[in-house]
Coordinates of C-alpha atoms in Angstrom, one line a residue:
X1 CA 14.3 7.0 -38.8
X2 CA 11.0 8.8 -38.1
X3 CA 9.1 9.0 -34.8
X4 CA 5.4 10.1 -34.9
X5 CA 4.4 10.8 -30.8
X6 CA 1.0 11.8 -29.5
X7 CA 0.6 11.5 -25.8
X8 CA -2.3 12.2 -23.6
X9 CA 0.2 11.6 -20.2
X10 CA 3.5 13.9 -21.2
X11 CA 5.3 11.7 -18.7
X12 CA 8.9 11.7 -19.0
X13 CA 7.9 12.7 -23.1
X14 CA 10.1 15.6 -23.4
X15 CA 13.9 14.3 -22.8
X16 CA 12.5 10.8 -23.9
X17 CA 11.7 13.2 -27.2
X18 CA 14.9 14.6 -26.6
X19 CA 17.5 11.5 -26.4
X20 CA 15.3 10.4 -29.6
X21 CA 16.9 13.8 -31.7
X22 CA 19.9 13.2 -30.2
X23 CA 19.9 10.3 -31.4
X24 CA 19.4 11.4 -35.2
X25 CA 15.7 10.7 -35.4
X26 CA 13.3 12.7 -36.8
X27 CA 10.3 14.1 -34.8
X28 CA 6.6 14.7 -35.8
X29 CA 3.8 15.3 -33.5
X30 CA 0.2 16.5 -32.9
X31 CA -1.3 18.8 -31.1
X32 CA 0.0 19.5 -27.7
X33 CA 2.4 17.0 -28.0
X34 CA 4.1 19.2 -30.6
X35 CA 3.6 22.7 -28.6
X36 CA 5.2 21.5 -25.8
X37 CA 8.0 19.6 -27.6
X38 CA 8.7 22.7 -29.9
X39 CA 8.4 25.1 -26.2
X40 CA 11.6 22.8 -24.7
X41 CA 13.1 23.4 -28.1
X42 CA 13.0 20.5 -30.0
X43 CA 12.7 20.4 -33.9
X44 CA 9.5 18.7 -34.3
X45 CA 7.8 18.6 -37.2
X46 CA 3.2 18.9 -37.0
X47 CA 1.6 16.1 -38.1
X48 CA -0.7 18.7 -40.2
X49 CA 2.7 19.3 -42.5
X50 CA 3.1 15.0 -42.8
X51 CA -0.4 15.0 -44.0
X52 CA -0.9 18.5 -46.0
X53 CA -3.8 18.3 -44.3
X54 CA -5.2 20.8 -41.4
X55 CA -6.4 18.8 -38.5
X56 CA -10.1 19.5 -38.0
X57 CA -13.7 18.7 -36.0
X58 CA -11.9 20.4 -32.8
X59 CA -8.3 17.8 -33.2
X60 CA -11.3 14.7 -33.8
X61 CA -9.4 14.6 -37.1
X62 CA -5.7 14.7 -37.5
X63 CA -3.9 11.4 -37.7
X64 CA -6.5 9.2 -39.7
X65 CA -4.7 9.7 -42.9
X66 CA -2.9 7.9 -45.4
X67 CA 0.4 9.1 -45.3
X68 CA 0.1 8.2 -41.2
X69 CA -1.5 4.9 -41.7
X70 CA 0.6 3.9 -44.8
X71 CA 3.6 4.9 -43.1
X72 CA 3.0 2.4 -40.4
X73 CA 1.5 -0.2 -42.1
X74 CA 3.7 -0.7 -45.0
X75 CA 5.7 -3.2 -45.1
X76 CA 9.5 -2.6 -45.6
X77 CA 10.3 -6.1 -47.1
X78 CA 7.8 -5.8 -50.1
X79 CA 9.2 -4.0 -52.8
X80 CA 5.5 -3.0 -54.2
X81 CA 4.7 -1.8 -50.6
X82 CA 7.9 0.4 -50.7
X83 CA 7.5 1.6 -54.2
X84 CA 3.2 2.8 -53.3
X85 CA 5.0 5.0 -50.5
X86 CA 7.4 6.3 -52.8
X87 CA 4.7 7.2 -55.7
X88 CA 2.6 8.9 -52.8
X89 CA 5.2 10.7 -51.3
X90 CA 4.8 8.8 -47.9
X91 CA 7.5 8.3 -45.5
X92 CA 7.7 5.9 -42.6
X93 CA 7.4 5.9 -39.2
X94 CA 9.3 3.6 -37.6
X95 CA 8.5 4.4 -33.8
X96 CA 4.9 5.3 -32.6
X97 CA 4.8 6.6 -29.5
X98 CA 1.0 7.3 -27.7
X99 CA -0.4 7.2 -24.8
X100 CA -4.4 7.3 -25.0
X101 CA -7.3 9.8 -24.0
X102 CA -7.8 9.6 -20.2
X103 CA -10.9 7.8 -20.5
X104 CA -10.8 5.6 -17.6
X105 CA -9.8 8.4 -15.1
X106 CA -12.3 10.6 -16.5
X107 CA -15.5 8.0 -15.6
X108 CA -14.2 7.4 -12.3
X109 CA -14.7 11.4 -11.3
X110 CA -17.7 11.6 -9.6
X111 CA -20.5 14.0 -11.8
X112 CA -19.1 12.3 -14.6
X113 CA -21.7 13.1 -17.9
X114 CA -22.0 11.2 -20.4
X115 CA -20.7 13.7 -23.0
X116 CA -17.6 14.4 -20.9
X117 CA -17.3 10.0 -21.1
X118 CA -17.9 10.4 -25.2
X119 CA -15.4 13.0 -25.8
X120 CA -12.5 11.5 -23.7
X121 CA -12.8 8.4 -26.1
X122 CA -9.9 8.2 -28.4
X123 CA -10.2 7.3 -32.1
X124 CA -6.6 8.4 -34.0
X125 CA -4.8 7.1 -30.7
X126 CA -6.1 3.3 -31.0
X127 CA -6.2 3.5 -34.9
X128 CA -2.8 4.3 -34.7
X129 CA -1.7 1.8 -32.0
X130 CA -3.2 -0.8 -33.8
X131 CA -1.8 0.0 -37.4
X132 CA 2.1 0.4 -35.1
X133 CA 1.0 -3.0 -33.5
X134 CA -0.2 -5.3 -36.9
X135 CA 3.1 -4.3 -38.4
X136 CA 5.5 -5.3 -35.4
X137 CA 8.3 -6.6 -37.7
X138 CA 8.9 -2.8 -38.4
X139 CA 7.4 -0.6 -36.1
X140 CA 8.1 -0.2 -32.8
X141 CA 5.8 0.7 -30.9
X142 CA 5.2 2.5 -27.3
X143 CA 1.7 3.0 -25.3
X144 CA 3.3 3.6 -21.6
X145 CA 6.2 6.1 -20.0
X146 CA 7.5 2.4 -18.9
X147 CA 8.8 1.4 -21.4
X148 CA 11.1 4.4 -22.6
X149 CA 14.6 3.4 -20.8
X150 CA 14.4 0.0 -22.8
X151 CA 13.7 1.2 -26.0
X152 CA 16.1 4.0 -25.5
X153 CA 18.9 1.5 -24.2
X154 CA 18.4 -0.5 -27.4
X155 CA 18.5 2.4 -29.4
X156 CA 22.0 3.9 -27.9
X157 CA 23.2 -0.1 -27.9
X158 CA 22.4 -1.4 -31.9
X159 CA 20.4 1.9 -33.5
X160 CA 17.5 -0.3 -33.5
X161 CA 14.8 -2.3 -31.4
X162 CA 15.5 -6.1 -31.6
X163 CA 13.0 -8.2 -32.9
X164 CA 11.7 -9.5 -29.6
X165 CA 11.4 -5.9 -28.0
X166 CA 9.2 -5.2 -30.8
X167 CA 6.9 -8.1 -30.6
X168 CA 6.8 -7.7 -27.4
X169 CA 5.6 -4.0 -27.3
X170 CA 3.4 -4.8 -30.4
X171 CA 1.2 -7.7 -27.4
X172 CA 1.7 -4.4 -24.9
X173 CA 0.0 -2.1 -27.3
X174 CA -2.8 -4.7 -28.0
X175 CA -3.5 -5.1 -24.7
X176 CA -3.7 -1.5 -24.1
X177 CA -6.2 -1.2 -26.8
X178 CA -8.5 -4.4 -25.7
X179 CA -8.6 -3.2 -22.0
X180 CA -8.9 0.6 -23.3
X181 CA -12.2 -0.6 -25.4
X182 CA -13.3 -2.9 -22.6
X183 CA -13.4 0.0 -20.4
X184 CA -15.4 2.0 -22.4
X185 CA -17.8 -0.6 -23.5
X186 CA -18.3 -1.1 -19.6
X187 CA -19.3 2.2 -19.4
X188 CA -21.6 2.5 -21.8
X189 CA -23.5 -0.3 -21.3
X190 CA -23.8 0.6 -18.0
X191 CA -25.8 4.2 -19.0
X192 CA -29.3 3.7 -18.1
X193 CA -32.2 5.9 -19.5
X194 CA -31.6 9.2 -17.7
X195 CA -28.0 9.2 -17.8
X196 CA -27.5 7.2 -14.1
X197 CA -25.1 4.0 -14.5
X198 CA -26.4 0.6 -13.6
X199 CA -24.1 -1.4 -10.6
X200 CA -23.7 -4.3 -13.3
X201 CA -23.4 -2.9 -17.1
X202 CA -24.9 -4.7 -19.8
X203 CA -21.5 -6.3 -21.1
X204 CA -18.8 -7.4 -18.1
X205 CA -15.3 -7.6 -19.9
X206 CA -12.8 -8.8 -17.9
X207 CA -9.4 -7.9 -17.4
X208 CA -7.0 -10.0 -15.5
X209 CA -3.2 -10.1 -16.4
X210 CA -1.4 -13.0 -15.9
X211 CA 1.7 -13.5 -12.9
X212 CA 2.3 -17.0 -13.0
X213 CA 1.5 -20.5 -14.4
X214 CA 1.2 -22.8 -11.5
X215 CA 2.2 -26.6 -12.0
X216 CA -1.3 -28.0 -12.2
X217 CA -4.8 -27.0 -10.5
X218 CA -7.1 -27.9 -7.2
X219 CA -6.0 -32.0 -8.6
X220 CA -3.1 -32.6 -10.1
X221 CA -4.8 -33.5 -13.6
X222 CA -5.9 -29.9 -13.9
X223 CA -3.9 -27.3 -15.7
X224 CA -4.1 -23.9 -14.3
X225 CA -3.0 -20.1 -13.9
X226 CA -2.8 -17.3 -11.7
X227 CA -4.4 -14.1 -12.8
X228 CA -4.9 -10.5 -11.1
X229 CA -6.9 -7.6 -11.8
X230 CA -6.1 -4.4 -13.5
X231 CA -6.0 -2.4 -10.9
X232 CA -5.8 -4.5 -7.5
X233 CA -7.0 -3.5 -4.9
X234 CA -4.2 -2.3 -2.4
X235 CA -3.2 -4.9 0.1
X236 CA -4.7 -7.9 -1.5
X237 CA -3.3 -11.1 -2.2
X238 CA -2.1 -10.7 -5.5
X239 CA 0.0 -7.9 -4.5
X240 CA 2.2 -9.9 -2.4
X241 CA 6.0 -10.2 -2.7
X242 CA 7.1 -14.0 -2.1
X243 CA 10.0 -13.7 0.2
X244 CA 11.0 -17.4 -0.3
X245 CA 9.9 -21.0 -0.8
X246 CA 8.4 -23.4 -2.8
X247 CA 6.0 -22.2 -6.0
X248 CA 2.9 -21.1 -4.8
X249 CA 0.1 -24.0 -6.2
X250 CA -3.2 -23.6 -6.5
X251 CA -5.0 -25.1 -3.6
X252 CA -2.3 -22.6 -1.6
X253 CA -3.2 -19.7 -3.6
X254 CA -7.2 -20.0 -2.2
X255 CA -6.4 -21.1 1.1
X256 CA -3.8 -18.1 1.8
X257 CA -6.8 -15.5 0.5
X258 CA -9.2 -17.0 2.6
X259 CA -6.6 -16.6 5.6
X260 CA -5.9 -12.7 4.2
X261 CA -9.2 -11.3 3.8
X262 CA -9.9 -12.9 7.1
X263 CA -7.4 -11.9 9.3
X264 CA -7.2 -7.8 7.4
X265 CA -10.8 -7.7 9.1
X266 CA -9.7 -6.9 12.3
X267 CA -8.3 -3.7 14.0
X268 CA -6.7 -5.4 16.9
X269 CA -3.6 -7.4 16.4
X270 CA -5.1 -10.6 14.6
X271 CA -3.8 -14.5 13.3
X272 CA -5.7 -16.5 11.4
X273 CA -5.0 -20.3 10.6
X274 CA -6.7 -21.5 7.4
X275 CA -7.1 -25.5 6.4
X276 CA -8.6 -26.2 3.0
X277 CA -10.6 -22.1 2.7
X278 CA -11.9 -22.3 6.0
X279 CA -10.4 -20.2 9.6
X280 CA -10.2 -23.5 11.6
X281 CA -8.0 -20.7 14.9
X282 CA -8.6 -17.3 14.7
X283 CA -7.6 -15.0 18.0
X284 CA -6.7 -11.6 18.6
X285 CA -4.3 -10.9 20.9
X286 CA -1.6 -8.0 22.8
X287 CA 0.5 -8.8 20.5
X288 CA 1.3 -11.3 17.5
X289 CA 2.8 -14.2 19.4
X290 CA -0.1 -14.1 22.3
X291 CA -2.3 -14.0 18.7
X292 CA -1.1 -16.9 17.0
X293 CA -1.1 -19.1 20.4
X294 CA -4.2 -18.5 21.3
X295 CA -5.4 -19.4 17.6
X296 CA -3.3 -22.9 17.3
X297 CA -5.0 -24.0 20.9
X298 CA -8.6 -24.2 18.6
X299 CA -7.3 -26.7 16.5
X300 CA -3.9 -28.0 16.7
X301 CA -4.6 -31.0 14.7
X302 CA -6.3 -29.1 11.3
X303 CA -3.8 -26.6 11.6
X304 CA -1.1 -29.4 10.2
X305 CA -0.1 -28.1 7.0
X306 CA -2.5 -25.0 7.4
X307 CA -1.7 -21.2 5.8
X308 CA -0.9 -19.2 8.5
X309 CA -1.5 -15.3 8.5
X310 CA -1.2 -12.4 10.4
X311 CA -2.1 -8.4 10.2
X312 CA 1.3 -7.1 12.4
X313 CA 5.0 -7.9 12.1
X314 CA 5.8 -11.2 12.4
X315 CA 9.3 -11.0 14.9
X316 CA 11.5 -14.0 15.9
X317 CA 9.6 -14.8 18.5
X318 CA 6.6 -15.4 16.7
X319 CA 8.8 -17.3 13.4
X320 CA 9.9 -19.4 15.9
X321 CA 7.1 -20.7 17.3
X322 CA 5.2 -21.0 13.9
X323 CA 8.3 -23.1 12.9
X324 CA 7.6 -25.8 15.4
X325 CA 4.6 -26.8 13.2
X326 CA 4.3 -27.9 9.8
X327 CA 3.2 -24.5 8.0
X328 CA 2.3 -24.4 4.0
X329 CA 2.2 -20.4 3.9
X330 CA 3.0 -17.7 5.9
X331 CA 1.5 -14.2 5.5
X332 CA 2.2 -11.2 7.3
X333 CA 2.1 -7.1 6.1
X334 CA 6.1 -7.2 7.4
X335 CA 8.9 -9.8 9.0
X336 CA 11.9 -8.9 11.0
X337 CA 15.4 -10.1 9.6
X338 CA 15.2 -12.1 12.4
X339 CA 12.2 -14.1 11.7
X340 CA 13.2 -14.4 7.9
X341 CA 16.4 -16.2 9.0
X342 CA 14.3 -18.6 11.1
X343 CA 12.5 -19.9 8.1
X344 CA 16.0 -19.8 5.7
X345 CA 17.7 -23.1 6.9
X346 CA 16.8 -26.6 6.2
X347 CA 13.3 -27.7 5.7
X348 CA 12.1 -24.6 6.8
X349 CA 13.3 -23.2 3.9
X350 CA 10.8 -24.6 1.9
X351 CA 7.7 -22.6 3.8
X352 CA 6.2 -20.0 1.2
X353 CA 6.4 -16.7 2.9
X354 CA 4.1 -13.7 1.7
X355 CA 5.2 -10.0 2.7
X356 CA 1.3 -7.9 1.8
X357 CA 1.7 -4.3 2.4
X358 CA -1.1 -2.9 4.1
X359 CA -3.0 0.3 2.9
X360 CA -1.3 3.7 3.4
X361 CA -3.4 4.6 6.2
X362 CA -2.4 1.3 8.2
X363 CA -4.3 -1.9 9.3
X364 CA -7.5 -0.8 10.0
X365 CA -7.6 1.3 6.7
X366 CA -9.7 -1.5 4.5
X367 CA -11.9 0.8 2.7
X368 CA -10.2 0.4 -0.5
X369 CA -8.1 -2.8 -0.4
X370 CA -11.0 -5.1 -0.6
X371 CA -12.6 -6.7 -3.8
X372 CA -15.7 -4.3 -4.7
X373 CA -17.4 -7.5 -6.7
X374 CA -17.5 -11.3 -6.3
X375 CA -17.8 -13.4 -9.5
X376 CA -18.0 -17.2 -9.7
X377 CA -18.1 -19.4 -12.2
X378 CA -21.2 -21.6 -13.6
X379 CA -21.4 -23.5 -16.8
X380 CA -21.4 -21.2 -19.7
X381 CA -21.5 -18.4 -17.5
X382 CA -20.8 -16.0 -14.4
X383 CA -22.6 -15.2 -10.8
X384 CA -22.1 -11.7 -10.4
X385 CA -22.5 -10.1 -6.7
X386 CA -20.7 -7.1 -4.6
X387 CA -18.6 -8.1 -2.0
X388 CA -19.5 -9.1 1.4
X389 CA -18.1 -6.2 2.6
X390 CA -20.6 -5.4 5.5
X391 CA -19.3 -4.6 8.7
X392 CA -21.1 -5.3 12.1
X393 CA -21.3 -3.1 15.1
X394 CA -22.5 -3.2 18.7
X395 CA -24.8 -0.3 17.4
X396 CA -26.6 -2.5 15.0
X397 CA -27.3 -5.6 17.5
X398 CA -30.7 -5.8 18.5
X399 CA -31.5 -8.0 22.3
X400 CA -34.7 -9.9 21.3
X401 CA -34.1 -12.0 24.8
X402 CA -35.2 -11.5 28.6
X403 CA -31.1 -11.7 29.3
X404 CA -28.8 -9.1 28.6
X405 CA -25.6 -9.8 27.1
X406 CA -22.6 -8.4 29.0
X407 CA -19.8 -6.3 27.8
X408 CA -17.8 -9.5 27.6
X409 CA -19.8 -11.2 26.2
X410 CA -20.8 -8.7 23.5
X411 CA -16.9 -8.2 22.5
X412 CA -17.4 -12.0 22.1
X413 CA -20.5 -12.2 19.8
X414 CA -18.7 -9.6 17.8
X415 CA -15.6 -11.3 17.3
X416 CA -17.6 -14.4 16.0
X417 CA -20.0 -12.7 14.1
X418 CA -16.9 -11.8 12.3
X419 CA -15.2 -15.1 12.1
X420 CA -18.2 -17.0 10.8
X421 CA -18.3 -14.4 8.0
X422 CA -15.4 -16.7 6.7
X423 CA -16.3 -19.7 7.7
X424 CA -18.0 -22.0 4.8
X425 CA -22.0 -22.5 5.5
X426 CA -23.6 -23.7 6.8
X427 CA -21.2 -22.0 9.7
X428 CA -21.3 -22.5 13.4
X429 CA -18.6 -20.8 15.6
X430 CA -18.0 -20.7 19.2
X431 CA -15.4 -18.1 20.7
X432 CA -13.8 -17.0 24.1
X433 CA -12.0 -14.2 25.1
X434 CA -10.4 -12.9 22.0
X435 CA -10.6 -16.6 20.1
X436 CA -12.5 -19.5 18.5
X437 CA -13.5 -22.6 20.6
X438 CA -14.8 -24.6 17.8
X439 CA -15.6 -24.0 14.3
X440 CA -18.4 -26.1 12.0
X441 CA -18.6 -25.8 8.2
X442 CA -19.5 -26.4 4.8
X443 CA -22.4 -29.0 6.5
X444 CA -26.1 -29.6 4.9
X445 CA -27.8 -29.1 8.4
X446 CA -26.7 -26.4 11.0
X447 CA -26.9 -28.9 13.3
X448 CA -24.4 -30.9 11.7
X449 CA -22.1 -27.7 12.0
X450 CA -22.7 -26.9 15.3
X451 CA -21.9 -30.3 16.4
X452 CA -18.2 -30.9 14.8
X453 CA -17.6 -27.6 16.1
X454 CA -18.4 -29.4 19.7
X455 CA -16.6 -32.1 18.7
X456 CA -13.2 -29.9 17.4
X457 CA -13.3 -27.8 20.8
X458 CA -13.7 -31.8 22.8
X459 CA -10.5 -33.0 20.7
X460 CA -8.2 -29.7 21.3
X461 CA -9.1 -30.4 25.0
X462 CA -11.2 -26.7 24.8
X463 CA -14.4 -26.3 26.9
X464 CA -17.6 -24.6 24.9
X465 CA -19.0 -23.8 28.5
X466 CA -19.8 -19.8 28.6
X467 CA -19.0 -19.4 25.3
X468 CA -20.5 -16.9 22.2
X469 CA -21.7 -18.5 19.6
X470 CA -22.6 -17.0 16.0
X471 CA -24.8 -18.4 13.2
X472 CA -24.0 -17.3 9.3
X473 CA -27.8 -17.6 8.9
X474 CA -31.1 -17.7 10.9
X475 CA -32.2 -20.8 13.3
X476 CA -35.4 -22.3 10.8
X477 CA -36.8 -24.0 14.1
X478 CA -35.7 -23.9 18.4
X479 CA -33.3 -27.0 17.8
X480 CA -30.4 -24.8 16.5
X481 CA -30.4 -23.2 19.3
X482 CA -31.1 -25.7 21.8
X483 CA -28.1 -27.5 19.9
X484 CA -25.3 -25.2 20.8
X485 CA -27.3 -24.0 24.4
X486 CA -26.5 -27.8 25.1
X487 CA -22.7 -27.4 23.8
X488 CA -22.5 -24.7 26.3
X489 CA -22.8 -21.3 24.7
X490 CA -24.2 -18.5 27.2
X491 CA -24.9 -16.3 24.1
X492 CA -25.4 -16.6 20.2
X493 CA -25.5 -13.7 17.5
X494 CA -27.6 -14.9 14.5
X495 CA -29.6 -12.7 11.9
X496 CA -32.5 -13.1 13.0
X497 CA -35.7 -13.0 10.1
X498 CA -37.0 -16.8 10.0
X499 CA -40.4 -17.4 10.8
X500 CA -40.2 -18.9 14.1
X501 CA -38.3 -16.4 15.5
X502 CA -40.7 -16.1 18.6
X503 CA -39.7 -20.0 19.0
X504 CA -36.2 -19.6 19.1
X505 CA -36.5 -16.4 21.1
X506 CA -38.7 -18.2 23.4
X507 CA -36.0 -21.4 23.8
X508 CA -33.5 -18.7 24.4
X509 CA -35.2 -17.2 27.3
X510 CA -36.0 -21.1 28.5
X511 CA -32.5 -22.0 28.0
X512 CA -31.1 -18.6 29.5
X513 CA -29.4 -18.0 26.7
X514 CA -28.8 -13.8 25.9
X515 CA -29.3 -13.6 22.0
X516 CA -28.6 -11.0 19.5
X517 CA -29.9 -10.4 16.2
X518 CA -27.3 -8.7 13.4
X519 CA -29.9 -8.4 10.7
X520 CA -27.4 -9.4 8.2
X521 CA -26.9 -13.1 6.7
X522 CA -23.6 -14.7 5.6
X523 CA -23.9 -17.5 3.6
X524 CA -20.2 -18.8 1.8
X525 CA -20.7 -21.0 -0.4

């Protein structure tokens, strides 16, 4: 048996390469590879003595040859395959094992040139892959330090990779290979005319891999799977563990990342409550269980059947009192022993509980564990934006009114601002103290919104008096804000930018009603 390896990543290569000759296989490599094999003391043959031919163009040529190519290609159960080798002196190779040019890693450096991009693509490595991969049935082939302890456990077991094994390293390798191209292709259409790189290249290829088949989609008539990125970013949904429960479904799937990226927003110790991807009780709290009370009180009734999450340990203080309610998912970055035994027995054992681990840096250490684009779907093609990723301070509020907000209140217009960020639009929130009051969305009129939010507040036996009040988007005309001045709010945050903002202004300062601008809109549609 012959072993052809030419890795880029030398990851565990040299007692991988070393339980291979121990295992009576021969050895050939390229380049590096074959230095470093041959420095531990291995007997590895060059691929330049395979080929009888010198490898050239600065290593750009080596392996696209013949007696490479024919060696994995050939097929071993066609005589006239077997017998071409034999009249060209070509032997097989019956294990490829390479790992690609950096190229990824290398256009993520910042300074990146183009001809540093260009010369980190691999040509031999995917023309080999490929070749390894077409021709499964005999060839095994290897494209990641991963799988080594399989293959190698095979190998000691039978002296050969099973059938499956190689199939399923063959869909590996091809894999490795489309996403390997799609990178590059990204890249390259993203070059603009003086070398600078465009935010949205002139071909998006997407790569998702698949975790799970669900049982059907949003209705039960639709079919439908569940799909991460590549690389996911840390601390995001699809890097959860599921610590019990029923099967995750679809319509649970967006309502618990609606909940997540909601509730990872805050700094202080946070619980959201999310009913059909919109926060109907967010509050902060001194700790989880003050939290998650303080969020049920906004909207007991939506919060039926609701996705429940949290950024702190959940203890057994707080599983027990989520327990008392009818609860689809629960999300937390860790849970106590004891709260996992709350949920273990009877029908609480049915609750689908998500364990996220936050960033390294803890839970106000976001930079890097939210989605850097957004992409939806439209017939026959794709919206692509970045992320919604703004955050608001008190240093970017601008007073336009005679009144002043207060410190109070301005912790308040904050912690809506942030709210309605999630809510659908057109969004209305009201909040108090560290929680919402009453939440509007998804309505045609702002008005509409900002009335079912009065409405939600008047059925969860909550007053609106003295309350914050944010707006995802400007007021067009004074009635907005005369609207939720009548619900009770002493103060609204809004973006500002229509043209009647003198109007509203001037109904604020008639109503007595302090009012921010952000200068930032948040539609979610």
């Amino acid at each position: 048996m012959n072993a052809l390896i030419s890795v880029s990543d030398k990851t565990g290569i040299v007692e991988f390469a070393r339980a291979l000759h121990a295992l009576g296989i021969r050895l050939v490599s390229t380049g590096g590879t074959a230095k470093l094999l041959a420095g531990e003391g291995l007997p590895v043959a060059e691929v330049a003595q395979l080929t009888d031919f010198p490898e050239m163009l600065d290593g750009r040529v080596k392996t696209l040859h013949p007696k490479v190519h024919g060696g994995l290609l050939a097929r071993r159960d066609r005589p006239e395959h077997m017998a071409a080798l034999k009249a060209h002196g070509i032997a097989t190779i019956d294990l490829l094992v390479v790992n690609l040019y950096p190229f990824e890693a290398t256009v993520a450096k910042a300074g990146c040139t183009l001809e540093e991009a260009i010369e980190n693509i691999d040509i031999g490595g995917p023309a080999m892959v490929r070749s390894a991969a077409k021709n499964w049935k005999d060839v095994g082939v290897l494209t990641d330090a991963s799988q080594y302890p399989l293959v190698l456990q095979e190998l000691k077991s039978d002296g050969k990779l099973s059938e499956k094994t190689r199939f399923a390293l063959s869909v590996a390798a091809f894999n490795r290979i489309s996403n390997y191209d799609a990178a590059i292709s990204d890249y390259l259409s993203s070059i603009e005319e003086g070398g600078t790189r465009a935010l949205f290249p002139g071909q998006a290829n997407g790569r998702f891999v698949k975790l799970q088949d669900l049982r059907y989609g949003e209705n039960p008539h639709q079919r439908a799977a569940f799909y991460r990125d590549l690389h996911p970013a840390p601390g995001s949904l699809v890097t959860a563990a599921q610590l019990q429960g029923k099967e995750l479904s679809y319509n649970n799937i967006a309502d618990a990342d609606a909940a997540w990226e909601c509730v990872k927003s805050f700094a202080e110790t946070a619980c959201v409550i999310v009913k059909h991807a919109n926060p109907c009780g967010v509050a902060v709290g001194a700790d989880a269980l003050e939290a998650y009370t303080k969020a049920l009180k906004t909207d007991p009734t939506s919060a039926f059947g609701g996705i429940i999450a949290f950024n702190r340990t959940v203890d057994a203080a707080v599983a027990q009192a989520v327990a008392k309610q009818f609860v689809e998912v629960l999300m937390a970055p860790a849970f106590t022993d004891e709260a996992l035994a709350v949920f273990q027995a009877g029908v609480k054992a049915r609750v689908r509980v998500l364990r996220i681990a936050l960033p390294p840096g803890g839970p106000t250490d976001w930079d890097n564990g939210r989605n850097a684009m957004d992409i939806k779907r439209v017939g026959s093609g794709l919206l692509m934006q970045t992320a919604d990723n703004h955050e608001l301070t008190q240093a970017d509020l601008k007073v336009v009114t005679k009144k002043q907000p207060t410190p109070q209140q301005l912790a308040d217009l904050l912690f809506a601002w942030k709210v309605a960020k999630y809510v659908k639009s057109n969004a209305i929130v009201f909040c108090k103290d560290g929680m919402t009051v009453g939440v509007g969305a998804g309505q045609m009129s702002r008005l509409d919104s900002a009335r079912i939010a009065s409405i939600k507040a008047e059925h969860a036996g909550l007053t609106l008096q003295g309350t914050a009040a944010a707006s995802d988007a400007f007021f067009p005309f004074r009635d907005g804000l005369d609207v939720v001045a009548d619900a009770g709010a002493s103060c609204v945050i809004q973006p500002g930018g229509s043209m009647r903002d003198a109007e509203v202004i001037a109904a604020a300062d008639e109503r007595g009603v302090a009012m921010v601008f952000s200068g930032v809109r948040h539609f979610r549609h």
